[in-house]
mmCIF file of C-alpha atoms (C1' of nucleotides) in Angstrom:
data_model
loop_
_atom_site.group_PDB
_atom_site.id
_atom_site.type_symbol
_atom_site.label_atom_id
_atom_site.label_comp_id
_atom_site.label_asym_id
_atom_site.label_seq_id
_atom_site.Cartn_x
_atom_site.Cartn_y
_atom_site.Cartn_z
ATOM 1 C CA UNK G 250 150.497 -8.638 -31.601
ATOM 2 C CA UNK G 251 147.348 -10.655 -31.200
ATOM 3 C CA UNK G 252 145.643 -8.179 -33.461
ATOM 4 C CA UNK G 253 148.378 -8.168 -36.074
ATOM 5 C CA UNK G 254 148.633 -11.953 -36.154
ATOM 6 C CA UNK G 255 144.898 -12.240 -36.597
ATOM 7 C CA UNK G 256 144.785 -9.590 -39.295
ATOM 8 C CA UNK G 257 147.300 -11.502 -41.400
ATOM 9 C CA UNK G 258 145.249 -14.659 -41.185
ATOM 10 C CA UNK G 259 141.594 -13.672 -41.379
ATOM 11 C CA UNK G 260 141.170 -10.464 -43.381
ATOM 12 C CA UNK G 261 139.374 -10.929 -46.697
ATOM 13 C CA UNK G 262 138.243 -14.414 -45.747
ATOM 14 C CA UNK G 263 134.575 -15.383 -45.880
ATOM 15 C CA UNK G 264 133.021 -17.122 -42.894
ATOM 16 C CA UNK G 265 131.289 -20.365 -43.789
ATOM 17 C CA UNK G 266 130.072 -21.641 -40.443
ATOM 18 C CA UNK G 267 130.318 -20.792 -36.761
ATOM 19 C CA UNK G 268 129.999 -23.393 -34.002
ATOM 20 C CA UNK G 269 129.295 -22.170 -30.477
ATOM 21 C CA UNK G 270 130.622 -24.968 -28.307
ATOM 22 C CA UNK G 271 129.984 -23.303 -24.961
ATOM 23 C CA UNK G 272 126.902 -21.053 -24.712
ATOM 24 C CA UNK G 273 128.405 -18.989 -21.918
ATOM 25 C CA UNK G 274 130.958 -17.691 -24.398
ATOM 26 C CA UNK G 275 128.216 -15.765 -26.223
ATOM 27 C CA UNK G 276 126.155 -14.754 -23.171
ATOM 28 C CA UNK G 277 126.633 -11.077 -24.029
ATOM 29 C CA UNK G 278 125.066 -11.662 -27.419
ATOM 30 C CA UNK G 279 121.538 -11.146 -26.159
ATOM 31 C CA UNK G 280 119.869 -12.623 -29.261
ATOM 32 C CA UNK G 281 121.416 -15.989 -28.377
ATOM 33 C CA UNK G 282 123.887 -18.458 -29.783
ATOM 34 C CA UNK G 283 121.800 -19.475 -32.788
ATOM 35 C CA UNK G 284 121.476 -15.856 -33.897
ATOM 36 C CA UNK G 285 125.191 -15.323 -33.285
ATOM 37 C CA UNK G 286 126.154 -18.158 -35.607
ATOM 38 C CA UNK G 287 123.529 -17.362 -38.223
ATOM 39 C CA UNK G 288 124.526 -13.724 -38.524
ATOM 40 C CA UNK G 289 128.181 -14.534 -39.125
ATOM 41 C CA UNK G 290 127.705 -17.161 -41.803
ATOM 42 C CA UNK G 291 128.483 -15.717 -45.221
ATOM 43 C CA UNK G 292 130.131 -12.539 -43.917
ATOM 44 C CA UNK G 293 133.641 -11.509 -44.925
ATOM 45 C CA UNK G 294 136.163 -10.171 -42.414
ATOM 46 C CA UNK G 295 137.346 -6.728 -43.455
ATOM 47 C CA UNK G 296 139.447 -5.628 -40.499
ATOM 48 C CA UNK G 297 140.808 -6.542 -37.076
ATOM 49 C CA UNK G 298 140.984 -3.947 -34.326
ATOM 50 C CA UNK G 299 141.731 -3.822 -30.644
ATOM 51 C CA UNK G 300 141.077 -1.653 -27.621
ATOM 52 C CA UNK G 301 142.201 -2.677 -24.172
ATOM 53 C CA UNK G 302 141.330 -6.310 -23.692
ATOM 54 C CA UNK G 303 138.766 -6.180 -26.482
ATOM 55 C CA UNK G 304 139.412 -7.364 -30.008
ATOM 56 C CA UNK G 305 136.953 -7.210 -32.864
ATOM 57 C CA UNK G 306 136.611 -8.329 -36.444
ATOM 58 C CA UNK G 307 134.969 -5.830 -38.777
ATOM 59 C CA UNK G 308 132.572 -7.460 -41.207
ATOM 60 C CA UNK G 309 131.443 -6.540 -44.687
ATOM 61 C CA UNK G 310 128.187 -4.615 -44.895
ATOM 62 C CA UNK G 311 125.114 -6.630 -44.063
ATOM 63 C CA UNK G 312 122.735 -4.115 -45.632
ATOM 64 C CA UNK G 313 121.856 -2.256 -42.423
ATOM 65 C CA UNK G 314 125.220 -0.633 -41.748
ATOM 66 C CA UNK G 315 128.549 -1.834 -40.435
ATOM 67 C CA UNK G 316 128.887 -4.223 -37.581
ATOM 68 C CA UNK G 317 131.591 -6.297 -35.986
ATOM 69 C CA UNK G 318 132.070 -9.423 -33.965
ATOM 70 C CA UNK G 319 133.544 -8.420 -30.636
ATOM 71 C CA UNK G 320 135.696 -10.693 -28.503
ATOM 72 C CA UNK G 321 136.598 -9.986 -24.926
ATOM 73 C CA UNK G 322 139.540 -12.083 -23.813
ATOM 74 C CA UNK G 323 138.829 -11.869 -20.084
ATOM 75 C CA UNK G 324 141.892 -13.174 -18.350
ATOM 76 C CA UNK G 325 142.330 -16.538 -20.024
ATOM 77 C CA UNK G 326 140.827 -16.025 -23.473
ATOM 78 C CA UNK G 327 142.764 -16.552 -26.675
ATOM 79 C CA UNK G 328 142.053 -16.142 -30.350
ATOM 80 C CA UNK G 329 143.915 -18.865 -32.187
ATOM 81 C CA UNK G 330 144.364 -19.495 -35.880
ATOM 82 C CA UNK G 331 144.465 -23.243 -36.159
ATOM 83 C CA UNK G 332 144.815 -25.715 -39.012
ATOM 84 C CA UNK G 333 141.522 -27.484 -39.643
ATOM 85 C CA UNK G 334 142.976 -30.845 -38.621
ATOM 86 C CA UNK G 335 144.524 -29.636 -35.390
ATOM 87 C CA UNK G 336 143.257 -31.532 -32.335
ATOM 88 C CA UNK G 337 140.531 -29.513 -30.669
ATOM 89 C CA UNK G 338 141.432 -27.526 -27.588
ATOM 90 C CA UNK G 339 139.711 -28.706 -24.416
ATOM 91 C CA UNK G 340 138.605 -25.142 -23.661
ATOM 92 C CA UNK G 341 137.203 -24.477 -27.118
ATOM 93 C CA UNK G 342 134.284 -22.028 -26.910
ATOM 94 C CA UNK G 343 133.662 -20.799 -30.463
ATOM 95 C CA UNK G 344 135.008 -22.218 -33.707
ATOM 96 C CA UNK G 345 134.868 -20.293 -36.989
ATOM 97 C CA UNK G 346 135.244 -22.192 -40.254
ATOM 98 C CA UNK G 347 135.970 -20.235 -43.420
ATOM 99 C CA UNK G 348 134.665 -20.844 -46.923
ATOM 100 C CA UNK G 349 138.177 -21.548 -48.209
ATOM 101 C CA UNK G 350 138.502 -24.454 -45.717
ATOM 102 C CA UNK G 351 141.827 -22.974 -44.631
ATOM 103 C CA UNK G 352 142.964 -22.371 -41.041
ATOM 104 C CA UNK G 353 140.106 -21.839 -38.613
ATOM 105 C CA UNK G 354 139.625 -19.185 -36.006
ATOM 106 C CA UNK G 355 139.235 -20.562 -32.494
ATOM 107 C CA UNK G 356 138.099 -18.694 -29.432
ATOM 108 C CA UNK G 357 139.532 -20.633 -26.507
ATOM 109 C CA UNK G 358 138.929 -19.629 -22.903
ATOM 110 C CA UNK G 359 139.569 -21.717 -19.829
ATOM 111 C CA UNK G 360 137.763 -19.565 -17.257
ATOM 112 C CA UNK G 361 135.020 -18.262 -19.503
ATOM 113 C CA UNK G 362 135.316 -14.682 -18.267
ATOM 114 C CA UNK G 363 135.648 -13.694 -21.878
ATOM 115 C CA UNK G 364 133.129 -13.988 -24.665
ATOM 116 C CA UNK G 365 131.968 -12.942 -28.118
ATOM 117 C CA UNK G 366 129.045 -10.887 -29.394
ATOM 118 C CA UNK G 367 127.968 -8.950 -32.483
ATOM 119 C CA UNK G 368 127.395 -5.186 -32.339
ATOM 120 C CA UNK G 369 126.894 -2.239 -34.657
ATOM 121 C CA UNK G 370 129.821 0.134 -34.995
ATOM 122 C CA UNK G 371 129.253 3.551 -33.465
ATOM 123 C CA UNK G 372 131.266 6.775 -33.546
ATOM 124 C CA UNK G 373 133.295 7.068 -30.346
ATOM 125 C CA UNK G 374 133.952 10.313 -28.488
ATOM 126 C CA UNK G 375 137.693 10.003 -29.019
ATOM 127 C CA UNK G 376 137.302 9.282 -32.721
ATOM 128 C CA UNK G 377 136.915 6.128 -34.738
ATOM 129 C CA UNK G 378 134.174 3.536 -35.199
ATOM 130 C CA UNK G 379 133.876 1.148 -32.278
ATOM 131 C CA UNK G 380 131.509 -1.623 -31.251
ATOM 132 C CA UNK G 381 128.980 -0.109 -28.889
ATOM 133 C CA UNK G 382 130.125 -1.880 -25.664
ATOM 134 C CA UNK G 383 133.675 -0.642 -26.265
ATOM 135 C CA UNK G 384 132.862 2.980 -26.996
ATOM 136 C CA UNK G 385 133.605 4.059 -23.419
ATOM 137 C CA UNK G 386 136.998 2.322 -23.213
ATOM 138 C CA UNK G 387 139.990 4.646 -23.342
ATOM 139 C CA UNK G 388 143.019 4.198 -25.537
ATOM 140 C CA UNK G 389 145.983 2.309 -24.148
ATOM 141 C CA UNK G 390 149.387 3.956 -23.613
ATOM 142 C CA UNK G 391 150.805 2.219 -26.691
ATOM 143 C CA UNK G 392 148.106 3.539 -29.013
ATOM 144 C CA UNK G 393 149.636 6.142 -31.407
ATOM 145 C CA UNK G 394 146.678 8.416 -30.675
ATOM 146 C CA UNK G 395 147.034 8.070 -26.894
ATOM 147 C CA UNK G 396 146.933 11.514 -25.267
ATOM 148 C CA UNK G 397 149.166 11.367 -22.189
ATOM 149 C CA UNK G 398 148.280 14.774 -20.776
ATOM 150 C CA UNK G 399 144.563 14.114 -21.185
ATOM 151 C CA UNK G 400 144.937 10.789 -19.402
ATOM 152 C CA UNK G 401 146.842 12.409 -16.526
ATOM 153 C CA UNK G 402 144.136 15.056 -16.284
ATOM 154 C CA UNK G 403 141.504 12.313 -16.256
ATOM 155 C CA UNK G 404 143.209 10.544 -13.384
ATOM 156 C CA UNK G 405 143.636 13.740 -11.378
ATOM 157 C CA UNK G 406 139.959 14.591 -11.863
ATOM 158 C CA UNK G 407 138.943 11.391 -10.160
ATOM 159 C CA UNK G 408 138.299 11.269 -6.443
ATOM 160 C CA UNK G 409 139.707 7.893 -5.666
ATOM 161 C CA UNK G 410 142.937 6.013 -5.096
ATOM 162 C CA UNK G 411 145.634 5.866 -7.747
ATOM 163 C CA UNK G 412 145.513 2.126 -8.370
ATOM 164 C CA UNK G 413 141.737 2.198 -8.778
ATOM 165 C CA UNK G 414 142.134 4.912 -11.398
ATOM 166 C CA UNK G 415 144.802 2.904 -13.232
ATOM 167 C CA UNK G 416 142.523 -0.126 -13.331
ATOM 168 C CA UNK G 417 139.575 1.933 -14.607
ATOM 169 C CA UNK G 418 139.564 1.206 -18.340
ATOM 170 C CA UNK G 419 137.598 4.334 -19.211
ATOM 171 C CA UNK G 420 140.605 6.586 -18.603
ATOM 172 C CA UNK G 421 143.446 4.367 -19.785
ATOM 173 C CA UNK G 422 142.941 0.838 -21.048
ATOM 174 C CA UNK G 423 145.200 -2.162 -21.010
ATOM 175 C CA UNK G 424 146.364 -1.862 -17.400
ATOM 176 C CA UNK G 425 145.376 -4.841 -15.250
ATOM 177 C CA UNK G 426 146.407 -5.809 -11.746
ATOM 178 C CA UNK G 427 149.894 -6.958 -12.716
ATOM 179 C CA UNK G 428 150.773 -4.003 -14.936
ATOM 180 C CA UNK G 429 149.377 -1.606 -12.338
ATOM 181 C CA UNK G 430 151.638 -2.970 -9.601
ATOM 182 C CA UNK G 431 154.661 -2.916 -11.887
ATOM 183 C CA UNK G 432 153.969 0.648 -13.039
ATOM 184 C CA UNK G 433 153.463 1.842 -9.465
ATOM 185 C CA UNK G 434 156.739 0.224 -8.406
ATOM 186 C CA UNK G 435 158.623 1.873 -11.260
ATOM 187 C CA UNK G 436 157.092 5.256 -10.447
ATOM 188 C CA UNK G 437 157.720 4.720 -6.693
ATOM 189 C CA UNK G 438 154.112 5.431 -5.830
ATOM 190 C CA UNK G 439 151.742 3.564 -3.526
ATOM 191 C CA UNK G 440 148.452 2.517 -5.062
ATOM 192 C CA UNK G 441 146.347 4.056 -2.327
ATOM 193 C CA UNK G 442 147.642 7.560 -2.964
ATOM 194 C CA UNK G 443 144.674 9.878 -3.499
ATOM 195 C CA UNK G 444 144.430 10.868 -7.151
ATOM 196 C CA UNK G 445 143.490 14.444 -6.360
ATOM 197 C CA UNK G 446 146.866 14.990 -4.683
ATOM 198 C CA UNK G 447 148.833 13.421 -7.499
ATOM 199 C CA UNK G 448 151.111 15.889 -9.282
ATOM 200 C CA UNK G 449 151.099 16.025 -13.053
ATOM 201 C CA UNK G 450 154.687 14.779 -13.056
ATOM 202 C CA UNK G 451 153.731 11.790 -10.921
ATOM 203 C CA UNK G 452 150.811 11.063 -13.202
ATOM 204 C CA UNK G 453 152.989 11.204 -16.292
ATOM 205 C CA UNK G 454 155.600 9.027 -14.593
ATOM 206 C CA UNK G 455 153.213 6.246 -13.675
ATOM 207 C CA UNK G 456 151.622 6.164 -17.126
ATOM 208 C CA UNK G 457 155.017 6.213 -18.820
ATOM 209 C CA UNK G 458 156.003 3.314 -16.578
ATOM 210 C CA UNK G 459 152.859 1.440 -17.565
ATOM 211 C CA UNK G 460 153.748 1.907 -21.227
ATOM 212 C CA UNK G 461 157.258 0.576 -20.557
ATOM 213 C CA UNK G 462 155.877 -2.498 -18.846
ATOM 214 C CA UNK G 463 153.438 -3.160 -21.678
ATOM 215 C CA UNK G 464 156.212 -2.684 -24.207
ATOM 216 C CA UNK G 465 158.423 -5.163 -22.405
ATOM 217 C CA UNK G 466 155.650 -7.715 -22.090
ATOM 218 C CA UNK G 467 154.756 -7.408 -25.741
ATOM 219 C CA UNK G 468 158.367 -7.641 -26.865
ATOM 220 C CA UNK G 469 158.817 -10.742 -24.739
ATOM 221 C CA UNK G 470 155.716 -12.666 -25.633
ATOM 222 C CA UNK G 471 154.334 -11.380 -28.865
ATOM 223 C CA UNK G 472 156.787 -12.355 -31.547
ATOM 224 C CA UNK G 473 154.939 -15.283 -33.062
ATOM 225 C CA UNK G 474 151.278 -15.930 -33.263
ATOM 226 C CA UNK G 475 151.149 -19.004 -31.074
ATOM 227 C CA UNK G 476 153.603 -17.475 -28.656
ATOM 228 C CA UNK G 477 150.970 -15.007 -27.587
ATOM 229 C CA UNK G 478 149.623 -17.780 -25.428
ATOM 230 C CA UNK G 479 149.204 -16.357 -21.973
ATOM 231 C CA UNK G 480 149.406 -18.683 -19.032
ATOM 232 C CA UNK G 481 146.865 -19.037 -16.265
ATOM 233 C CA UNK G 482 148.454 -16.327 -14.172
ATOM 234 C CA UNK G 483 148.049 -13.834 -16.955
ATOM 235 C CA UNK G 484 151.765 -13.521 -17.532
ATOM 236 C CA UNK G 485 153.964 -15.079 -20.165
ATOM 237 C CA UNK G 486 156.915 -17.104 -18.927
ATOM 238 C CA UNK G 487 159.404 -14.440 -19.814
ATOM 239 C CA UNK G 488 157.346 -11.683 -18.316
ATOM 240 C CA UNK G 489 156.916 -13.628 -15.107
ATOM 241 C CA UNK G 490 160.688 -13.606 -14.661
ATOM 242 C CA UNK G 491 160.918 -9.890 -15.227
ATOM 243 C CA UNK G 492 158.409 -8.778 -12.606
ATOM 244 C CA UNK G 493 159.725 -6.394 -9.965
ATOM 245 C CA UNK G 494 156.737 -6.207 -7.626
ATOM 246 C CA UNK G 495 153.808 -8.399 -8.613
ATOM 247 C CA UNK G 496 153.948 -11.804 -6.932
ATOM 248 C CA UNK G 497 157.290 -10.975 -5.280
ATOM 249 C CA UNK G 498 156.146 -11.061 -1.634
ATOM 250 C CA UNK G 499 159.095 -11.240 0.793
ATOM 251 C CA UNK G 500 161.615 -11.098 -2.050
ATOM 252 C CA UNK G 501 164.065 -8.160 -1.829
ATOM 253 C CA UNK G 502 163.173 -5.066 -3.803
ATOM 254 C CA UNK G 503 165.492 -4.842 -6.791
ATOM 255 C CA UNK G 504 166.198 -1.183 -5.987
ATOM 256 C CA UNK G 505 166.647 -1.113 -2.224
ATOM 257 C CA UNK G 506 166.556 -4.696 -0.925
ATOM 258 C CA UNK G 507 163.562 -4.171 1.344
ATOM 259 C CA UNK G 508 161.220 -7.198 1.228
ATOM 260 C CA UNK G 509 158.263 -6.626 -1.072
ATOM 261 C CA UNK G 510 154.949 -6.585 0.806
ATOM 262 C CA UNK G 511 151.573 -7.925 -0.190
ATOM 263 C CA UNK G 512 148.338 -6.182 0.728
ATOM 264 C CA UNK G 513 144.672 -6.788 -0.070
ATOM 265 C CA UNK G 514 143.128 -4.153 -2.266
ATOM 266 C CA UNK G 515 139.855 -4.295 -4.175
ATOM 267 C CA UNK G 516 139.608 -7.992 -3.285
ATOM 268 C CA UNK G 517 142.902 -8.487 -5.087
ATOM 269 C CA UNK G 518 146.494 -8.778 -4.011
ATOM 270 C CA UNK G 519 148.718 -5.771 -4.407
ATOM 271 C CA UNK G 520 152.490 -5.867 -4.166
ATOM 272 C CA UNK G 521 154.770 -2.952 -3.426
ATOM 273 C CA UNK G 522 158.054 -1.980 -1.813
ATOM 274 C CA UNK G 523 157.474 -0.527 1.674
ATOM 275 C CA UNK G 524 160.502 1.740 1.337
ATOM 276 C CA UNK G 525 160.314 2.890 -2.301
ATOM 277 C CA UNK G 526 156.528 3.163 -2.230
ATOM 278 C CA UNK G 527 155.576 4.474 1.203
ATOM 279 C CA UNK G 528 151.915 4.685 2.040
ATOM 280 C CA UNK G 529 150.632 8.257 2.113
ATOM 281 C CA UNK G 530 150.404 9.632 5.641
ATOM 282 C CA UNK G 531 146.666 10.046 5.417
ATOM 283 C CA UNK G 532 144.216 8.577 3.045
ATOM 284 C CA UNK G 533 140.450 8.377 2.482
ATOM 285 C "C1'" DA C 56 126.800 11.040 -11.352
ATOM 286 C "C1'" DA C 57 130.450 8.874 -9.460
ATOM 287 C "C1'" DT C 58 132.365 5.469 -6.726
ATOM 288 C "C1'" DG C 59 132.878 0.922 -4.508
ATOM 289 C "C1'" DA C 60 131.752 -3.970 -3.230
ATOM 290 C "C1'" DG C 61 130.647 -8.403 -4.767
ATOM 291 C "C1'" DG C 62 130.085 -12.015 -8.140
ATOM 292 C "C1'" DC C 63 131.071 -14.584 -12.102
ATOM 293 C "C1'" DC C 64 134.155 -18.997 -13.603
ATOM 294 C "C1'" DT C 65 137.677 -23.015 -13.819
ATOM 295 C "C1'" DG C 66 141.767 -25.366 -12.772
ATOM 296 C "C1'" DG C 67 145.968 -25.343 -10.210
ATOM 297 C "C1'" DT C 68 147.719 -25.152 -5.529
ATOM 298 C "C1'" DT C 69 147.562 -25.541 -0.637
ATOM 299 C "C1'" DG C 70 146.224 -27.468 3.768
ATOM 300 C "C1'" DC C 71 144.293 -30.811 6.593
ATOM 301 C "C1'" DT R 245 145.968 -40.153 -0.729
ATOM 302 C "C1'" DG R 246 141.613 -37.482 -1.098
ATOM 303 C "C1'" DC R 247 139.093 -33.789 -0.743
ATOM 304 C "C1'" DA R 248 137.792 -29.096 0.367
ATOM 305 C "C1'" DA R 249 139.072 -24.501 0.531
ATOM 306 C "C1'" DC R 250 141.441 -21.042 -1.563
ATOM 307 C "C1'" DC R 251 143.287 -18.165 -5.240
ATOM 308 C "C1'" DA R 252 143.813 -15.778 -9.735
ATOM 309 C "C1'" DG R 253 141.444 -11.413 -12.212
ATOM 310 C "C1'" DG R 254 138.562 -8.195 -16.101
ATOM 311 C "C1'" DC R 255 134.474 -6.314 -15.917
ATOM 312 C "C1'" DC R 256 129.503 -6.344 -15.107
ATOM 313 C "C1'" DT R 257 125.689 -5.561 -11.852
ATOM 314 C "C1'" DC R 258 123.979 -3.544 -8.057
ATOM 315 C "C1'" DA R 259 124.114 -0.557 -3.952
ATOM 316 C "C1'" DT R 260 125.276 3.779 -1.935
#
DNA sequence: AATGAGGCCTGGTTGC
DNA sequence: TGCAACCAGGCCTCAT
């Protein structure tokens, strides 16, 4: 929805000027903020694409092949289309002004985990032209070209714990800590289950559950462009109310009534139902 | 090579 | 009331 909203507003528009208002936002553009701004001026946006938490604008040819401006949203980043006279956002990081003096493109990011950078487009293993830093990111479960069986095979090939594999964006993208906990709850699996003992059916179930959760979140929060605003906890208001596991410590499981437990995992909190999602008898 | 731990960041919340 | 400590998390770097 972010991608579609952006596409409607920026495709075929020519960039006039780019202001980097927080240098950290372009730290991954190794040539620096001046180069970042200079290389975008005069370019026309030809496409908007997404993979996982990455979003990029394809640009018209610069003479040395195709490139794109890549945005990573981190956990608090947003791409906003804003009227030129709108009061500036206090977390403004990059502002793009177009030659038509119409609505601007704002990259806004409270926690500055996200950022923007310019990269050539390269052919990815799974098909398509992608910015180089994104080439290793897998498709997400909602992508029409997502290959469920290949993703299950990828997870089962790993020698790790299930939740780690779900959070690894190279196999399947778009699953963060919240979606992982929700998908595991729906599939009745504990996150520390060893991937090599996962059955194909269990693998398909947890990925199908992840797709359901993403669908629900998108349907709830993605209807209008400004409504894609994601709050500090990474969940939209509606989605927050529809969580079954994440953040529900001590609340009764919606299936069996057992209080949801919280555990530390990968320096993060994980939530699960002790009864529906028993820990495997042995692990590691 | 593959896997895992730690760090980056800011603002809201919690605890003293 | 004021302040410090804590917490959130996507992904990059570094160690093993």
